[in-house]
Amino acid sequence: MTRYLFKRLISLIASLVAASLVIFAMIEVIPGDPAAYMLGLNAAPDTVAALRDSLGLNQSLPLRYLGWITGMMTGDFGISYTYKVPVADLVAARLTVSLPLALMALLLSTAIALPIGILAAARRGRATDLAAMGATQLGIAVPNFWFAMLLVLVFAIHWRLFPAGGFPGWANPAEALRALTLPAIALALPQAAILARVLRSALIETLGQDYIRTARAKGLSRRQTLTRHALRNALIPVLTILGMQFSFLLAGAIIIENVFYIPGLGRLIFQAITQRDLIVVESVVMILVFAVILVTFLTDLAYASADPRLRTPR
Amino acid sequence: MRPALALGAVLSATALAAALVSLIWTPYDITTLTIAQKLQPPSAAHWFGTDHFGRDIAAMLMTGARTSLSVALVAVGIGAGLGVPLGLTAAARRDNWLDELIMRGNDLVFAFPSLVIAILITAVFGPSALNAIIAIGIFNIPVFARVTRAGALSLWTLDYIRAAQVAGKGAARISVEHILPNIANLLIVQGTIQFSLGILAEAGLSYVGLGAQPPTPSWGRMLAEAQTMVTLAPHVALFPGLAIVATVLGLNLLGDGLRDALDPRLRRRG
């Protein structure tokens, strides 16, 4: 296990270095002069020069890269050019909205997907299965921002049950949760459809195994074998998907946060990109990539500690 | 033919036909603005109604199909064109540094939040259909590389490949002559899935204003423009959304159906 851990750790560090190089190249090298890019076409040359100076752009590329990386490692993500506050504070503030939203969407998608997936697998090939799988196909095909518009039309404008957009802050938790409900539903629907399909196929795969037949032969009912044996084993691929979905929900809510004017991480990146605030973009993208790489690393470790076969090289 | 496969084929063919027919004919000219006719509900004259400029929505959807389908199709082409050779190379050089390098490179692309990078690319290089294609295409590369490598790896252990090696054929020739034809099924299925994902991605990018630019119509931008009018005239938001759903659903059903039809093992398992 130690050797495996060491190998995975080296690969984790290599991935992070490679990712940081790609992000640095994309943001600081490809656009040419970042200062001129940030200020736009009509900027006066001395304003550009002043910004170049304050951003440290007159240093060599390797020095700038090292400065950025060491800053990130010590929690100094730089000062946002448009908001004039530390990027770390901005990210922390936005996470108080994005994290609960992602969690709500994840809980909701699991709550929808589990019964559908189990029911479809238990009644495989019958009308219930066909209806459930048809519904999931539809769920995958619906663009979530369009679904969000329909939700607003029905539940916010027609029935006035939820606000059409905005976020009142956490001072009143009930109102805050109400504001996050429609966005969470819009985010959860396609995720639930994918999850239900994965769960169904994992369950069907498990139900075909010999030990399930043994359990049935020993007198366990269909329902008992399903819940006690099959579901537990089928949860592994489901957990993998859930892990991936969580990091997706954190960053992938960009469009939904824009539809509902929710001040989350996604809207922060989108606004930073459109306002050409490269300092915010660079750091936030790196944080998101770091989160994804770390989640993958931890998932791999969890599997390896549970299943010794995964530790041995191919 | 299975009903789902048939439905998928019909829906996909309809979208394709709408895009192709729009090259030579649309019910109305979409460049002519008739403000007097704005936001008309669906009628015999305008099947799907008119938008805020009085343009016929059916004609806009037909022309928009061209943007959506071509962006997604070229993005699949980029993904397959670069991903398949990478996957074939990785499988031919399995467990060698080259394989490791290609696969770790793939993992790296997967670690990037695709939508964020797509938005970043279009923001840095300017919003356009071409940059949307590149942004979507980049994320198709690792998908095709993985599918190709996985399919090719199992083939490399088979006797007829060994026989080809013994006969003196090189890895590149074996990959092209023997491996590629045998994983074509896998690639076609993956291609349909990426095609449908590409349509969703293009719609998302156009919706936030980073895809095809006016006056080129696109389904995503039609939805963005409809957002402020949705209470006045819900049909403006309804039909572009339905067009996306129908096309994506059609391609997904087609992909699933083809996989089942092309793989005899799945045919039995159902």
Short mmCIF file of C-alpha atoms in Angstrom, two decimals, chain A residues 8 11 14-16 18-20 22-23 26-27 30-31 37 124 134 137-138 140-146 149-150 153 157 197 200 205 247-248 251-255 258-261 269-270 273-274 276 278 281 285 288-289 292-293 314, chain B residues 95 99-100 104 107-108 110-117 119-121 123-125 149 153 197 200 203-205 207-210 220 223-224 226-227 230-231 234 237-242 244-246 248-249 252-253 256 259 268-270:
data_model
loop_
_atom_site.label_atom_id
_atom_site.label_comp_id
_atom_site.label_asym_id
_atom_site.label_seq_id
_atom_site.Cartn_x
_atom_site.Cartn_y
_atom_site.Cartn_z
CA ARG A 8 -0.27 8.03 -6.65
CA SER A 11 1.20 11.40 -10.08
CA ALA A 14 2.76 15.91 -11.55
CA SER A 15 -0.89 16.52 -12.51
CA LEU A 16 -1.05 19.67 -10.39
CA ALA A 18 1.03 20.26 -15.43
CA ALA A 19 -2.40 21.80 -14.78
CA SER A 20 -0.87 24.97 -13.31
CA VAL A 22 -1.48 24.96 -18.73
CA ILE A 23 -3.56 27.55 -16.82
CA MET A 26 -3.57 30.10 -21.21
CA ILE A 27 -4.02 33.21 -19.13
CA ILE A 30 -1.58 33.28 -24.99
CA PRO A 31 -3.49 36.60 -24.75
CA TYR A 37 -6.03 42.58 -22.37
CA ARG A 124 -36.10 -4.89 -15.75
CA GLY A 134 -37.59 6.80 -21.16
CA GLN A 137 -33.40 9.74 -21.57
CA LEU A 138 -35.56 12.84 -21.58
CA ILE A 140 -30.42 13.86 -20.08
CA ALA A 141 -31.62 15.62 -23.24
CA VAL A 142 -33.10 18.68 -21.50
CA PRO A 143 -30.66 21.64 -21.33
CA ASN A 144 -30.69 22.67 -17.66
CA PHE A 145 -30.92 26.41 -18.42
CA TRP A 146 -34.08 25.82 -20.48
CA MET A 149 -36.62 28.97 -17.48
CA LEU A 150 -39.65 26.67 -17.44
CA LEU A 153 -42.29 30.44 -15.55
CA ILE A 157 -44.21 33.71 -12.15
CA ARG A 197 -29.10 4.98 -15.44
CA ARG A 200 -29.77 0.55 -12.94
CA GLU A 205 -24.73 -6.35 -13.55
CA SER A 247 -16.98 18.84 -8.58
CA PHE A 248 -19.03 19.43 -11.73
CA ALA A 251 -18.01 24.76 -11.29
CA GLY A 252 -20.70 23.69 -13.72
CA ALA A 253 -23.40 25.81 -12.14
CA ILE A 254 -22.10 28.80 -14.18
CA ILE A 255 -25.09 28.95 -16.50
CA ASN A 258 -26.46 33.26 -14.34
CA VAL A 259 -30.09 32.37 -15.06
CA PHE A 260 -31.06 32.95 -11.41
CA TYR A 261 -28.59 35.79 -10.67
CA ILE A 269 -15.82 33.12 -12.88
CA PHE A 270 -18.23 34.13 -15.61
CA ILE A 273 -14.00 36.32 -17.62
CA THR A 274 -16.31 38.91 -19.15
CA ARG A 276 -11.28 40.42 -18.07
CA LEU A 278 -7.51 37.59 -15.21
CA VAL A 281 -9.93 33.73 -13.43
CA VAL A 285 -9.73 27.90 -12.30
CA LEU A 288 -11.36 24.14 -9.21
CA VAL A 289 -8.84 21.95 -11.03
CA VAL A 292 -11.13 17.80 -9.09
CA ILE A 293 -7.62 16.27 -8.99
CA ARG A 314 -1.92 -3.73 -14.49
CA ASP B 95 2.49 -0.16 -20.49
CA ASP B 99 1.00 5.05 -23.20
CA GLU B 100 1.49 6.51 -19.71
CA ARG B 104 -2.01 11.04 -18.01
CA ASP B 107 -6.61 12.64 -17.17
CA LEU B 108 -5.31 16.19 -17.12
CA PHE B 110 -10.61 15.64 -17.70
CA ALA B 111 -9.54 17.48 -14.54
CA PHE B 112 -10.40 20.84 -16.12
CA PRO B 113 -13.99 21.97 -15.69
CA SER B 114 -15.00 21.82 -19.37
CA LEU B 115 -17.55 24.61 -19.32
CA VAL B 116 -15.15 26.99 -17.55
CA ILE B 117 -12.40 26.30 -20.09
CA ILE B 119 -15.97 29.96 -21.68
CA LEU B 120 -12.33 30.96 -21.12
CA ILE B 121 -11.31 30.00 -24.68
CA ALA B 123 -13.51 34.87 -23.92
CA VAL B 124 -9.76 35.02 -24.70
CA PHE B 125 -10.09 34.47 -28.45
CA ARG B 149 -7.46 2.52 -26.19
CA LEU B 153 -6.23 -3.19 -25.73
CA LEU B 197 -23.31 16.47 -25.88
CA LEU B 200 -26.01 20.81 -25.53
CA ALA B 203 -26.56 25.71 -26.86
CA GLY B 204 -25.09 26.56 -23.43
CA LEU B 205 -22.26 28.66 -24.90
CA TYR B 207 -27.03 31.05 -24.40
CA VAL B 208 -24.38 32.99 -22.45
CA GLY B 209 -23.44 34.86 -25.63
CA LEU B 210 -20.16 33.08 -26.37
CA GLY B 220 -29.07 28.65 -27.54
CA LEU B 223 -33.43 30.95 -25.79
CA ALA B 224 -31.31 33.74 -24.34
CA ALA B 226 -36.54 34.67 -25.29
CA GLN B 227 -35.74 34.89 -21.59
CA VAL B 230 -41.08 34.44 -21.63
CA THR B 231 -44.06 35.84 -19.67
CA PRO B 234 -43.99 31.59 -23.77
CA ALA B 237 -38.85 30.01 -25.31
CA LEU B 238 -40.77 26.77 -25.81
CA PHE B 239 -39.88 25.81 -29.39
CA PRO B 240 -36.09 26.35 -29.40
CA GLY B 241 -35.91 24.31 -26.17
CA LEU B 242 -38.02 21.53 -27.69
CA ILE B 244 -32.71 20.96 -28.58
CA VAL B 245 -34.45 18.26 -26.51
CA ALA B 246 -35.74 16.43 -29.60
CA VAL B 248 -30.32 15.44 -28.27
CA LEU B 249 -32.88 12.76 -27.36
CA ASN B 252 -28.91 9.51 -27.64
CA LEU B 253 -31.56 6.97 -28.63
CA ASP B 256 -27.96 3.44 -27.57
CA ARG B 259 -24.75 -0.02 -29.58
CA ARG B 268 -29.24 -11.02 -25.57
CA ARG B 269 -28.91 -9.18 -22.25
CA GLY B 270 -31.39 -6.48 -23.20
#
